[in-house]
C-alpha positions as a printed Julia matrix, in Angstrom:
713×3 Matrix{Float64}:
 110.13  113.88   72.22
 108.18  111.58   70.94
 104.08  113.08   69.37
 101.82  112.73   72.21
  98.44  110.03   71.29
  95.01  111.33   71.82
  95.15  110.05   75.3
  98.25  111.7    76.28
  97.63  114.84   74.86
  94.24  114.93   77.13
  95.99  114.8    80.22
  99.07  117.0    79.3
  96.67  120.2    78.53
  94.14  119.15   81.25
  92.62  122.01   83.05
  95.2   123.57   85.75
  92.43  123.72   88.48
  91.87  120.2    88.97
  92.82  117.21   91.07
  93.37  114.78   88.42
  93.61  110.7    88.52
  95.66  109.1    85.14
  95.41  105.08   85.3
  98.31  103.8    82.95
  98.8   100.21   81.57
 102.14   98.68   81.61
 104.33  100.36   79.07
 101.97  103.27   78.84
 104.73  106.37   78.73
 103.11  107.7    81.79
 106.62  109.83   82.44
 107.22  110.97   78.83
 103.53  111.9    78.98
 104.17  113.77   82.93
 107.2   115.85   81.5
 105.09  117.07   78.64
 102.45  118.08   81.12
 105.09  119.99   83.16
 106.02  121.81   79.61
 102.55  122.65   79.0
 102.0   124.15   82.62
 105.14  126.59   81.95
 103.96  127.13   78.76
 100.51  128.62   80.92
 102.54  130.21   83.26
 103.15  127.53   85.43
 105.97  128.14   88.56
 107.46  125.04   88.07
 109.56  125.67   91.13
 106.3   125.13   92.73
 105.27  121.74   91.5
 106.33  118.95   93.63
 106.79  115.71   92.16
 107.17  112.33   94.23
 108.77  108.99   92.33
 108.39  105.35   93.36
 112.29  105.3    94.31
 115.33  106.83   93.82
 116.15  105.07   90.59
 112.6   106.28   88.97
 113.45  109.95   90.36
 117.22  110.33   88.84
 115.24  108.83   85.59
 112.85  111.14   85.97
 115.29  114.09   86.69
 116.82  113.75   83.28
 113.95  114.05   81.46
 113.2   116.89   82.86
 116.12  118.47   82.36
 116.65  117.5    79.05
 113.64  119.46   78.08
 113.31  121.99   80.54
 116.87  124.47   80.34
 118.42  124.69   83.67
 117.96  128.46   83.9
 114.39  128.31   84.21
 112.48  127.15   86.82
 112.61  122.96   87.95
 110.49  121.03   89.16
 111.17  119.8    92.89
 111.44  116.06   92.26
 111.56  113.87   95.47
 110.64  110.25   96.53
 108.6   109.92   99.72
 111.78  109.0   101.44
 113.6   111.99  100.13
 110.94  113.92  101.4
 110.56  112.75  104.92
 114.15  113.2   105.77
 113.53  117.34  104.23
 111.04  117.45  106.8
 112.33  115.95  109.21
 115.91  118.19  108.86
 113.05  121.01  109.12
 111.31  120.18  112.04
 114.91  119.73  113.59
 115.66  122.69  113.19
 112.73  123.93  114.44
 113.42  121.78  117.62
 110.45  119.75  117.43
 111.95  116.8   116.41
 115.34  115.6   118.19
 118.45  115.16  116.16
 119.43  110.99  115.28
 121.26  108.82  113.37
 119.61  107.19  110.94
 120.15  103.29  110.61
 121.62  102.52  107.13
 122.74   98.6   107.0
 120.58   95.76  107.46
 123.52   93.96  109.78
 123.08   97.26  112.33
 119.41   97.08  112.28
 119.41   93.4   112.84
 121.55   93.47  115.69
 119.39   96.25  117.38
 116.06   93.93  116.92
 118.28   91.05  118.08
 119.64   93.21  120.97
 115.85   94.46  121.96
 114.41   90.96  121.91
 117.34   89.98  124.51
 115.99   92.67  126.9
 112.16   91.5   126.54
 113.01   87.85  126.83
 115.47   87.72  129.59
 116.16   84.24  128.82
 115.33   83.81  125.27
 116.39   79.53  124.43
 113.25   77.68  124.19
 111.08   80.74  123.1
 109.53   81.15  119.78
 110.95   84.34  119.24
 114.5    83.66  120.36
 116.26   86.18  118.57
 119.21   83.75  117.84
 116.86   82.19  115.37
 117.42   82.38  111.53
 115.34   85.1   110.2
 113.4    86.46  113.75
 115.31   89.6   113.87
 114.22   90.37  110.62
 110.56   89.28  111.24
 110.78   91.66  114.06
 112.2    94.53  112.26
 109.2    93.62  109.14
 106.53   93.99  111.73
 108.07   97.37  113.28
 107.93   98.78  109.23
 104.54   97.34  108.38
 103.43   99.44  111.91
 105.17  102.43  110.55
 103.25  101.79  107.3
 100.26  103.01  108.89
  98.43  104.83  112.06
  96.89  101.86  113.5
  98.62  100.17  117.09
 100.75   97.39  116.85
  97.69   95.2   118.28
  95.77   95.93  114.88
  98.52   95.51  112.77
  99.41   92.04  114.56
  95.72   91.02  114.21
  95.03   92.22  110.49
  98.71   90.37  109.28
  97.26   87.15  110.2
 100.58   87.0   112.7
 101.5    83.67  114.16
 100.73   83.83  117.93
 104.29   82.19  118.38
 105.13   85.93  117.22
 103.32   87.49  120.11
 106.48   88.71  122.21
 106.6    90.85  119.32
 103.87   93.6   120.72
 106.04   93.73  123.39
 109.32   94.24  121.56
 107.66   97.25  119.1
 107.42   99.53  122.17
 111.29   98.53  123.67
 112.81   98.74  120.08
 111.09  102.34  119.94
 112.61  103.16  123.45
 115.77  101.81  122.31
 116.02  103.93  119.16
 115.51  106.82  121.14
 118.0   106.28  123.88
 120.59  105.47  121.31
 119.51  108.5   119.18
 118.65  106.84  115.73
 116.28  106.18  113.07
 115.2   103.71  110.89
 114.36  104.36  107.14
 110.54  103.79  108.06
 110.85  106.84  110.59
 111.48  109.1   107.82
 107.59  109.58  107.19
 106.49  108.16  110.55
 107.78  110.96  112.75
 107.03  113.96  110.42
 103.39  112.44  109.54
 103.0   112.16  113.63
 104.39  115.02  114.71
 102.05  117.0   111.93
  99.21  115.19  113.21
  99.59  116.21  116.79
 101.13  120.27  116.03
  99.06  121.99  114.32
 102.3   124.61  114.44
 104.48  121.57  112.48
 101.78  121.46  110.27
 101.75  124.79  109.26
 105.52  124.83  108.54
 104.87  122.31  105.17
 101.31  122.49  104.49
  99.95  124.48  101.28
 103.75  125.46  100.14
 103.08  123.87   96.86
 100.49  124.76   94.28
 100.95  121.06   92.16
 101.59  117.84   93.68
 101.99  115.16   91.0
 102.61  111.41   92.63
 103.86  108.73   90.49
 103.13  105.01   91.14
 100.13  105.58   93.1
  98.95  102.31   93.44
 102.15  101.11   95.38
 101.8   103.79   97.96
 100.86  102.87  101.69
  98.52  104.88  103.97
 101.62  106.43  105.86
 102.65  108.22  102.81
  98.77  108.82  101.87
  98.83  111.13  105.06
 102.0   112.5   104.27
 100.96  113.55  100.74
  97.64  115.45  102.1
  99.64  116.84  104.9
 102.24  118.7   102.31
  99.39  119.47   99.56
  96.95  120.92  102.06
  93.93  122.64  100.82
  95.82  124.52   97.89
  97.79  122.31   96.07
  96.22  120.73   93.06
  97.15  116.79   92.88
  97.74  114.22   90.14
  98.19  110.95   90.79
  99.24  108.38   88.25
  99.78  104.56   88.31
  97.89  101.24   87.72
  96.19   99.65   90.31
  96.65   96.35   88.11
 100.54   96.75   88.81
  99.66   96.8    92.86
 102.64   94.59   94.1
 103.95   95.94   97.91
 100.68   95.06   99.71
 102.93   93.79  102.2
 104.18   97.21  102.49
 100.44   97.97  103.23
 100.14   99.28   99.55
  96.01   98.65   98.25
  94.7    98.93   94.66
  92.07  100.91   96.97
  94.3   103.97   96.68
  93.75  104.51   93.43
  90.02  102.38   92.66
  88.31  105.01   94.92
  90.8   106.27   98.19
  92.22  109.32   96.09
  88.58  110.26   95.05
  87.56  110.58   98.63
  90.62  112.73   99.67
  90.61  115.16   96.39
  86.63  115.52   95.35
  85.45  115.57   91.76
  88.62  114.23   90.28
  89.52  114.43   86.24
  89.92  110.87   85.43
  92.05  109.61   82.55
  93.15  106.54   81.58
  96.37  105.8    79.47
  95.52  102.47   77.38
  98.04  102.01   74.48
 101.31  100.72   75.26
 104.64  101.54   73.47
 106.83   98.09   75.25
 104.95   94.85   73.24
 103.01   93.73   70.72
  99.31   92.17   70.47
  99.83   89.1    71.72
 101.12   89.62   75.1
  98.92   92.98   75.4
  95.61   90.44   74.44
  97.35   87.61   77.31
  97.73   90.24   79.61
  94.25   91.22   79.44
  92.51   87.68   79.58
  94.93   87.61   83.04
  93.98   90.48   84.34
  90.06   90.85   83.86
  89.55   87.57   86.7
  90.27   90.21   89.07
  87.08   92.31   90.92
  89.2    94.74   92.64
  90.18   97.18   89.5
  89.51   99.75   86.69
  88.29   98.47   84.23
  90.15   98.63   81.4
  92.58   97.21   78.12
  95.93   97.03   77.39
  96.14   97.71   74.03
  99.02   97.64   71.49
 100.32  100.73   69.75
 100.48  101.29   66.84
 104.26  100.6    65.33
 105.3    98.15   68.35
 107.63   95.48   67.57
 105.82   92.28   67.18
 105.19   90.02   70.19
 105.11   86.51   70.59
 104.48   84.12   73.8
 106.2    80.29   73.86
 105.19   77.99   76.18
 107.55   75.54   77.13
 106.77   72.13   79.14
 109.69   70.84   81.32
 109.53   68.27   83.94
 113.07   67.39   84.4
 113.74   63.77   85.18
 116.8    62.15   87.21
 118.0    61.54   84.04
 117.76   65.06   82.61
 121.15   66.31   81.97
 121.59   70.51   82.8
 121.95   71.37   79.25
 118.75   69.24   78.18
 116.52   71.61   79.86
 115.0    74.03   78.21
 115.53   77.39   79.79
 119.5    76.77   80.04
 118.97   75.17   76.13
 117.81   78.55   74.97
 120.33   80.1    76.78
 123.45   78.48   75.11
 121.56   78.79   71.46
 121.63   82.58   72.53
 124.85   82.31   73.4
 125.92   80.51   69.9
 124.52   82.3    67.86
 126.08   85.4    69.49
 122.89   87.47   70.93
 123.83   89.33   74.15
 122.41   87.31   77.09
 121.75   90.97   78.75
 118.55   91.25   76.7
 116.92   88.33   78.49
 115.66   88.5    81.94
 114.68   85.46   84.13
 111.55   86.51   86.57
 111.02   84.19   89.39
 108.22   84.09   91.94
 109.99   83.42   95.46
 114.02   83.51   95.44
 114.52   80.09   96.3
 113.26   78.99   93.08
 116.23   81.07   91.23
 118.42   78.44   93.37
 117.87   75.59   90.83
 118.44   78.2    87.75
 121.44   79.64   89.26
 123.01   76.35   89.81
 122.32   75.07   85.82
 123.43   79.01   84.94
 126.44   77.86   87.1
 127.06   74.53   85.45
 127.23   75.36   82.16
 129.42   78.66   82.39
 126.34   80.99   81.7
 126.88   84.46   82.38
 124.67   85.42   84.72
 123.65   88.47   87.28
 121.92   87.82   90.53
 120.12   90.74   92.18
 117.84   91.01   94.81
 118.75   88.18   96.74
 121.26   85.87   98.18
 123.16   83.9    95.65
 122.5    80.18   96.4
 126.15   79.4    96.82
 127.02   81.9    99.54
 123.62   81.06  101.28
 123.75   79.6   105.11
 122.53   76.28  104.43
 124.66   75.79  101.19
 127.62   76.55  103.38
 126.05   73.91  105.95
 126.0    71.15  103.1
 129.38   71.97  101.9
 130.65   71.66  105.8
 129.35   68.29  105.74
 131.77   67.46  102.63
 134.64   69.17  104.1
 134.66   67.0   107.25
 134.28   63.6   105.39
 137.22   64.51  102.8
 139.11   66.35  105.9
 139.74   69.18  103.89
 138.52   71.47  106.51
 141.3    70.92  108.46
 143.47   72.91  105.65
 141.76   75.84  106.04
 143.11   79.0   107.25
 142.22   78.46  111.37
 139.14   81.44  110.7
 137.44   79.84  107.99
 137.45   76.46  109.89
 135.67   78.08  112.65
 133.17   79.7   109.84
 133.11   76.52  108.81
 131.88   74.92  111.84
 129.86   77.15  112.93
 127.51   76.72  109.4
 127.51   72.66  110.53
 126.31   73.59  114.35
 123.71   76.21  112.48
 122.47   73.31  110.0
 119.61   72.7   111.2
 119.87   75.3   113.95
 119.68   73.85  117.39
 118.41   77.65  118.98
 121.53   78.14  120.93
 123.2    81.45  120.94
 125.06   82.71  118.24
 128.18   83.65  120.4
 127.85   79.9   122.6
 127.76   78.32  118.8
 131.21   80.33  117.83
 132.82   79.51  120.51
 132.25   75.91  120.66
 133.3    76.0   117.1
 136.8    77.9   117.72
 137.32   74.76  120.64
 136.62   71.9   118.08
 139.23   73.94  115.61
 142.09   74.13  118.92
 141.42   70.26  119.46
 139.26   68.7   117.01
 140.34   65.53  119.3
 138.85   66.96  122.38
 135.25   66.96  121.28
 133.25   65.82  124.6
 134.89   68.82  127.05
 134.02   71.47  124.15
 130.55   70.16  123.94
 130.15   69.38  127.58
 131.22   73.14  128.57
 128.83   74.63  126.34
 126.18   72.55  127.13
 126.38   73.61  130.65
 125.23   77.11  128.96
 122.35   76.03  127.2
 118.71   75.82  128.48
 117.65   72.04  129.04
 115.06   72.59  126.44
 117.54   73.53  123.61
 120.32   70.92  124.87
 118.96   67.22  122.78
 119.28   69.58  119.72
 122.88   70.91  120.67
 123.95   67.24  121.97
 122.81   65.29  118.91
 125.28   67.06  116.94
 128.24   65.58  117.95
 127.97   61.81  117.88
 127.27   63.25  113.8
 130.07   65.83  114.14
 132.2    62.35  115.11
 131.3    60.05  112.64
 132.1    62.47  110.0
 135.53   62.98  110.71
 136.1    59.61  110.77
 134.25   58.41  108.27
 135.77   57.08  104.89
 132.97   57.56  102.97
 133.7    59.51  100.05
 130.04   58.91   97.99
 128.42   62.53   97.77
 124.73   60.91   97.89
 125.28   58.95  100.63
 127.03   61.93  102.64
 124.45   64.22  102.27
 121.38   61.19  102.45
 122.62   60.47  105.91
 123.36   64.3   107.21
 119.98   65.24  106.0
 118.3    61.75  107.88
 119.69   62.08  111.02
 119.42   65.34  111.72
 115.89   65.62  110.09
 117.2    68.46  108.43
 114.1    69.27  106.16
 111.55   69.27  108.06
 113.51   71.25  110.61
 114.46   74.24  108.47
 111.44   74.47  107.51
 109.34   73.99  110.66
 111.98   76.28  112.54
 111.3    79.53  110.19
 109.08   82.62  111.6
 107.08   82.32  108.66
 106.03   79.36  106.82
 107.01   80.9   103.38
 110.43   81.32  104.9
 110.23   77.7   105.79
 109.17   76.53  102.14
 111.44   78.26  100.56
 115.09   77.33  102.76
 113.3    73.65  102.47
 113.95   74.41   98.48
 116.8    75.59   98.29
 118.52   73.04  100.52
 116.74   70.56   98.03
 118.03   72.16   95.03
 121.89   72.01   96.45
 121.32   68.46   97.18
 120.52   67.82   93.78
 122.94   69.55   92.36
 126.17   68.09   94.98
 124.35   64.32   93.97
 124.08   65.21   90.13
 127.7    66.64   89.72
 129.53   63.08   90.56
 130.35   60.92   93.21
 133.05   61.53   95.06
 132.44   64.2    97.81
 136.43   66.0    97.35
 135.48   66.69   93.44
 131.66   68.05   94.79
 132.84   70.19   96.88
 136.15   71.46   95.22
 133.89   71.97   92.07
 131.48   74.11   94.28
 134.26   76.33   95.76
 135.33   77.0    92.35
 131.88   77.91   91.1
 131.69   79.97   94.38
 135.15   81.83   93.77
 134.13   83.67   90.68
 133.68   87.2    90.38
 129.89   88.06   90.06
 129.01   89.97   86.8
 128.42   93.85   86.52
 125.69   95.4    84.83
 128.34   96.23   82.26
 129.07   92.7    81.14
 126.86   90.79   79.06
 124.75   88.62   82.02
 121.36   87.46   81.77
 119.44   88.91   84.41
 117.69   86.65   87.16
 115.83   88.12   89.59
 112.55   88.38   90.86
 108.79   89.98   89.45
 109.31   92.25   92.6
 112.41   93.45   91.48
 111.35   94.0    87.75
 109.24   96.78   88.39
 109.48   99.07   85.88
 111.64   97.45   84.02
 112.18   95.99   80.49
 113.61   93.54   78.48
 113.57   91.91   74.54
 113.15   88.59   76.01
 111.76   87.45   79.45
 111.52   84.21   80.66
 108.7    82.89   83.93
 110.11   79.65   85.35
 108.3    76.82   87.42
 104.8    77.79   86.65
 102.82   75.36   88.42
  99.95   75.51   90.39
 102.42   75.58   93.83
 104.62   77.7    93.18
 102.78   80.95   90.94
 100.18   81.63   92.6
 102.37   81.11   95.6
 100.21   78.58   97.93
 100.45   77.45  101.35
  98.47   74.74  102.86
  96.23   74.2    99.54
  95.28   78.07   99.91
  96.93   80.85   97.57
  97.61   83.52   99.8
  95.64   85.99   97.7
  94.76   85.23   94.37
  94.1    88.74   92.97
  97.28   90.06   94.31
  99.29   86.66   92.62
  97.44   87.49   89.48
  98.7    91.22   89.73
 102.27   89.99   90.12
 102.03   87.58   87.31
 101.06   90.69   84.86
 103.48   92.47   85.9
 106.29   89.6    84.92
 104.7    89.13   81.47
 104.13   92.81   80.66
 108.08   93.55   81.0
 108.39   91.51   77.97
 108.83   93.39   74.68
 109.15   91.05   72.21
 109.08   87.32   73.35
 107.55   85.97   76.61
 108.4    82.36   77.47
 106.86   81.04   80.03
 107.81   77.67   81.52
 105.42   74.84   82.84
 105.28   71.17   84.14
 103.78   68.78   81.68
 100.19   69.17   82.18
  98.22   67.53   79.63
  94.9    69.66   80.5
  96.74   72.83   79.86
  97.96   71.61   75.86
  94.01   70.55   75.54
  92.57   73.99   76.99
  95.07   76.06   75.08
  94.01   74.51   71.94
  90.14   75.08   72.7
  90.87   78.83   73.76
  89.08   77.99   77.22
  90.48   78.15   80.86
  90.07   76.54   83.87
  87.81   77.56   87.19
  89.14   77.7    90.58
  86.54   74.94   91.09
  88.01   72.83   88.22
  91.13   71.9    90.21
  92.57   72.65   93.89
  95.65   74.61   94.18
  98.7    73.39   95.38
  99.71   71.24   93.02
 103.25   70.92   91.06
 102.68   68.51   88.23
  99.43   71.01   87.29
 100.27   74.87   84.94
  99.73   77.61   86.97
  96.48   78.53   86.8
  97.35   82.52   85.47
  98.77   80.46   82.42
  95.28   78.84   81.64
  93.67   82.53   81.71
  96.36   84.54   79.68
  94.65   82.0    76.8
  97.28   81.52   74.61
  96.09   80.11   71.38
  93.25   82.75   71.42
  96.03   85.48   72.08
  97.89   84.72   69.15
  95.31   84.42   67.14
  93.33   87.67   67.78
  97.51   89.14   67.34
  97.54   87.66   63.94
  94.05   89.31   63.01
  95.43   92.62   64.52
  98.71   92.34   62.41
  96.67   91.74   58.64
  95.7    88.22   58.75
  91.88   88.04   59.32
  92.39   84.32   58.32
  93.12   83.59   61.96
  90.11   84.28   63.5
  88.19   82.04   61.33
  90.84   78.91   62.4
  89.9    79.3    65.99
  87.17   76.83   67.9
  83.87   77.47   68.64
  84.04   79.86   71.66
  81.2    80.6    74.62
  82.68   84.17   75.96
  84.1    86.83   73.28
  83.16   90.09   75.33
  87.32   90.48   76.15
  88.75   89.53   72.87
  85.93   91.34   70.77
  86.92   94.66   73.06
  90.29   94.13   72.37
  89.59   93.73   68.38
  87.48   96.96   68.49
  90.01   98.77   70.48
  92.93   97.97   68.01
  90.77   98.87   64.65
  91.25   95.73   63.68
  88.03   95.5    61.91
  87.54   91.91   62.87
  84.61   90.41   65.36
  84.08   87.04   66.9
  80.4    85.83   67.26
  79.63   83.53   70.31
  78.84   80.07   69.5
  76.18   79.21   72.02
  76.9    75.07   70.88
  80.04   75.65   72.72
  81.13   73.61   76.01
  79.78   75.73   78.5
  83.18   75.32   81.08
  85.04   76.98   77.94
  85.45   81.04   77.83
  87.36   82.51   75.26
  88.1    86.16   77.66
């Protein structure tokens, strides 16, 4: 193991009697540095059979397992190492057995739990066509079952979670469904995953005799990933630690990213200090993942924010070096796939033999991977997707590529099941809010006599509420002229399918959510871009997109570049990461003009560009302003420029301060030179701290001449 800094070794002989907080920057070894702690304690006598330790997830806990045992000898006392999942089904197996919980299944696929939300709304509705929350539209059963997890998340009522969510009104029926879906789960005897601290954290509540079955069993309670814990588990944890246990908790309020989980920075500014008094505080500031210059970005990011602890991110000493590249792209019609930078990059990697698994590609929202995975696609990339739905298996890609197989009548050739698949993603695209099952089997008609259209529309029709019927109806004078069409121009095919059936603005105005809505409005963009890019002919499209869609999808064993999203990279690492489509719309994510919240956006963005280790590229529309403000070390105000904006930089890319970044990297690496080439600057408090912190020996003065709309930190 690795010799403990000055900062670690602080908190790893820390007094035993004391509830202590450790705030850790990205990178920090907060782990290493909680398994030399646990050495210490058994060193002082410890019990470590009575130290409970919670992870993030079960992928941080197996990590965190084998640490421990690879320093700690199985015949001594371990550690009890849980996640709070982990921990609410123990309880909940106790209580059982207790009898004061009842004995369920627990539901462990999304397609179940979908079908019970779908099932529950059915029974509130009566008649759901023509309601908002029919459940037979795309994505509702899986608002429903987000809004039953974010009331879990907490000990408020449904009403106050509805109202503090901002919910849609068109989402009302919902307060209605929460109590039938929780009737349901208990006449059916199951569980979801959220009920695994729900009931136990209840039930404790309410029995003081429950309570006394877990409460003060433990005499250490360390937490890890603080920050990213939501009030439910809050309880939970000062239910099980009582009034004995002494607890640490450890994280980085700066890496708060599940606020829609109900996670705060809160928990860890001030909320722990309220539950556990007088707390040791400790802060872990050197990082062991990057150099200087994306440690100095990182900090001219992350100091816009109010809601923090104030500190740096400083480089240790003996990191690799770091570097940042930005890259401008704003693709034209013209731009061929392999002109574009990102994909560029990628097959220089590729020639020059560097394994593609040390890059990672770190989107925003998932529908922006669509474009990437199509050019990753293209030009025989190797590639893993994880997290979300690869574009080419996606509903509406399906929908598009229906479209093609009815104008080339290849869908006739299809096994008699995959033309009714087939079908069925036309009728969906857009979807007309007719029953799943009435859409099916109108499809499986059309496939028995694709010449007896009118009766197979006509009889379903007679099924569907008058409301919903113009939007069923309209589909098969289209339906007709595609089958006997002899158009064969991809452009064309798709131009007119998308026209007549208003298909963008209906995806997108037909989504619970209008982020769901933005983002199936981009992706069915992308496709189209791609299908009109690839050629003419619709037959070579769409037999070039089944055989892009037939291919096995990479392992983490094979050499893949990684795309996925900031979400899904916490925690993570890589040599090389790459930040796509960096504009003003699209990072921070905005809606309306308005970035949903800009401190939380700027939290996610420092995550992304603190998993880099050694090179951070991060990619940007043309934006003249950003080349000038880069160059004069200054950023931009919210006032400067609305949000919302594609052909403008995100605005998180104007504050990392680039130019400055490298420069004060340079000065920390030996080359004092660089300060002296940078312009005159208004602001130097960060960057001076940053110098200071790094023993550097350098300073910057303030040039009071300077602009004053230009600051350096």
């Amino acid at each position: 193991m690795q010799r403990a800094t000055d900062e670690q070794q602080a908190i790893i002989q820390a007094p035993l009697d004391r509830h202590m907080k450790v705030v850790a920057v990205a990178g920090a070894g907060k782990s290493t540095t909680m398994v030399q702690r646990l050495l210490w304690m058994a060193q002082e006598g410890v019990n470590l059979s009575r130290v409970l330790v919670i992870m993030f997830n079960r992928a941080a806990r197996l990590d965190f397992e084998m640490k421990v045992k690879r320093y700690i000898p199985g015949d001594e006392p371990q550690p009890r190492v849980r996640t709070f999942h982990s921990l609410g089904f123990q309880l909940c197996q106790r209580f059982i057995k207790a009898r004061m919980l009842s004995k369920r299944r627990l539901v462990d696929s999304d397609g179940w739990a979908e079908k019970l939300a779908r099932d529950c709304l059915l029974e509130v509705l009566g008649e759901p066509q023509g309601h908002p929350c029919n459940p037979f539209r795309p994505g509702i059963p899986e608002e429903l079952l987000g809004f039953h997890d974010v009331v879990k998340s907490d000990l408020h009522s449904p009403e106050e979670c509805f109202a503090s969510r901002g919910m849609s009104d068109s989402l009302r029926a919902f307060l209605t469904a929460y109590p039938a879906l929780e009737a349901m789960m208990h006449r059916e005897g199951l569980r979801f995953y959220s009920d695994l601290i729900y009931e136990p954290v209840t039930l404790m509540r309410d029995n003081p005799e429950a309570l006394a079955l877990v409460t003060n069993r433990v005499d250490y309670v360390i937490v890890d990933e603080c920050q990213d814990i939501n009030p439910i588990s809050q309880v939970m944890l000062h239910q099980v630690a009582g009034s004995r246990a002494w607890v640490t908790a450890v994280g980085d309020d700066d890496q708060t990213i599940y606020e829609f989980r109900g996670a705060t920075p809160s928990f860890l500014i001030n909320g722990f200090d309220q539950l556990y008094p007088d707390p040791l505080d400790f802060k872990l500031t050197r990082t062991f993942r990057y150099g200087h210059a994306i440690a100095a970005a990182a900090n001219h990011v992350i100091r816009h924010n109010q809601a923090r602890v104030p500190k740096l991110n400083v480089a240790g000493e003996g990191n690799p070096a770091s570097r940042i590249d930005l890259w401008m792209d704003s693709p034209t019609a013209a731009t061929r796939t392999h002109e574009r930078p990102l994909i560029r990059h990628l097959l220089e990697q590729q020639r020059q033999g560097k394994p593609l698994r040390d890059t990672a590609i770190l989107v925003r929202v998932f529908s922006a991977a669509s474009t990437i995975e199509l050019q990753l696609l293209e030009e025989r990339i190797p590639y893993r997707f994880e997290g979300g739905e690869s574009v080419l298996h996606h509903r509406h890609t399906e929908g598009l590529l229906a479209v093609l197989r009815l104008a080339d009548d290849s869908l006739w050739t299809l096994p008699v099941q995959d033309q009714v698949e087939a079908l069925l993603r036309f009728l969906m695209l857009p979807h007309p809010g007719v029953a799943h099952h009435l859409l099916r089997d109108l499809a499986a008609r059309i496939v028995r006599n694709p010449q007896q259209l009118g009766p197979a529309f006509d009889n379903t029709l007679l099924q569907v509420k008058e409301t919903y019927r113009g939007r069923l109806a309209e589909k098969r004078p289209l339906l007709e002229r595609l089958i006997a069409t002899t158009e064969r121009d991809t452009a064309r095919l798709l131009g007119y399918f998308l026209q007549e059936t208003d298909c963008l603005h209906r995806v997108k105005e037909d989504a619970p959510r209008p982020r769901v809505g933005k983002e199936d409005r981009e992706r069915l963009e992308a496709v189209q871009r791609f299908c009109v890019a690839h050629g003419g002919d619709c037959s070579e499209v769409r037999a070039h997109i089944d055989t892009l869609a037939g291919r096995e999808p990479m392992s983490e064993d094979d050499d893949a570049v990684l795309l996925t999203s900031v979400h899904r990279s916490k925690g993570l690492e890589w040599p090389t990461v790459i930040m796509p489509d960096l504009s003003d719309a699209s990072f921070p994510y905005v809606r309306e003009g308005v970035a949903l919240d800009m401190e939380a956006e700027r939290r996610l963005f420092y995550v992304g560009m603190t998993r880099a280790q050694e090179r951070l590229i991060l990619i940007t529309p043309h934006d003249r302003d950003l080349a000038i403000a880069t160059r004069g070390c200054y950023g931009r105000s919210l006032s400067d420029v609305g949000l919302g904006k594609h052909d403008q930089a995100s605005h998180f890319v104007y504050e990392a301060n680039l130019h400055l970044s490298a420069c004060i990297a340079k000065a920390c690496e030996g080359d004092p030179s660089a300060l002296r080439r940078l312009p005159p600057l208004l602001d130097v408090h960060t960057a001076n701290a940053y110098l200071a912190a790094s023993g550097s020996g350098q300073r910057l003065t303030p040039n009071q001449t300077a602009g004053q709309e230009r600051h350096a930190s």
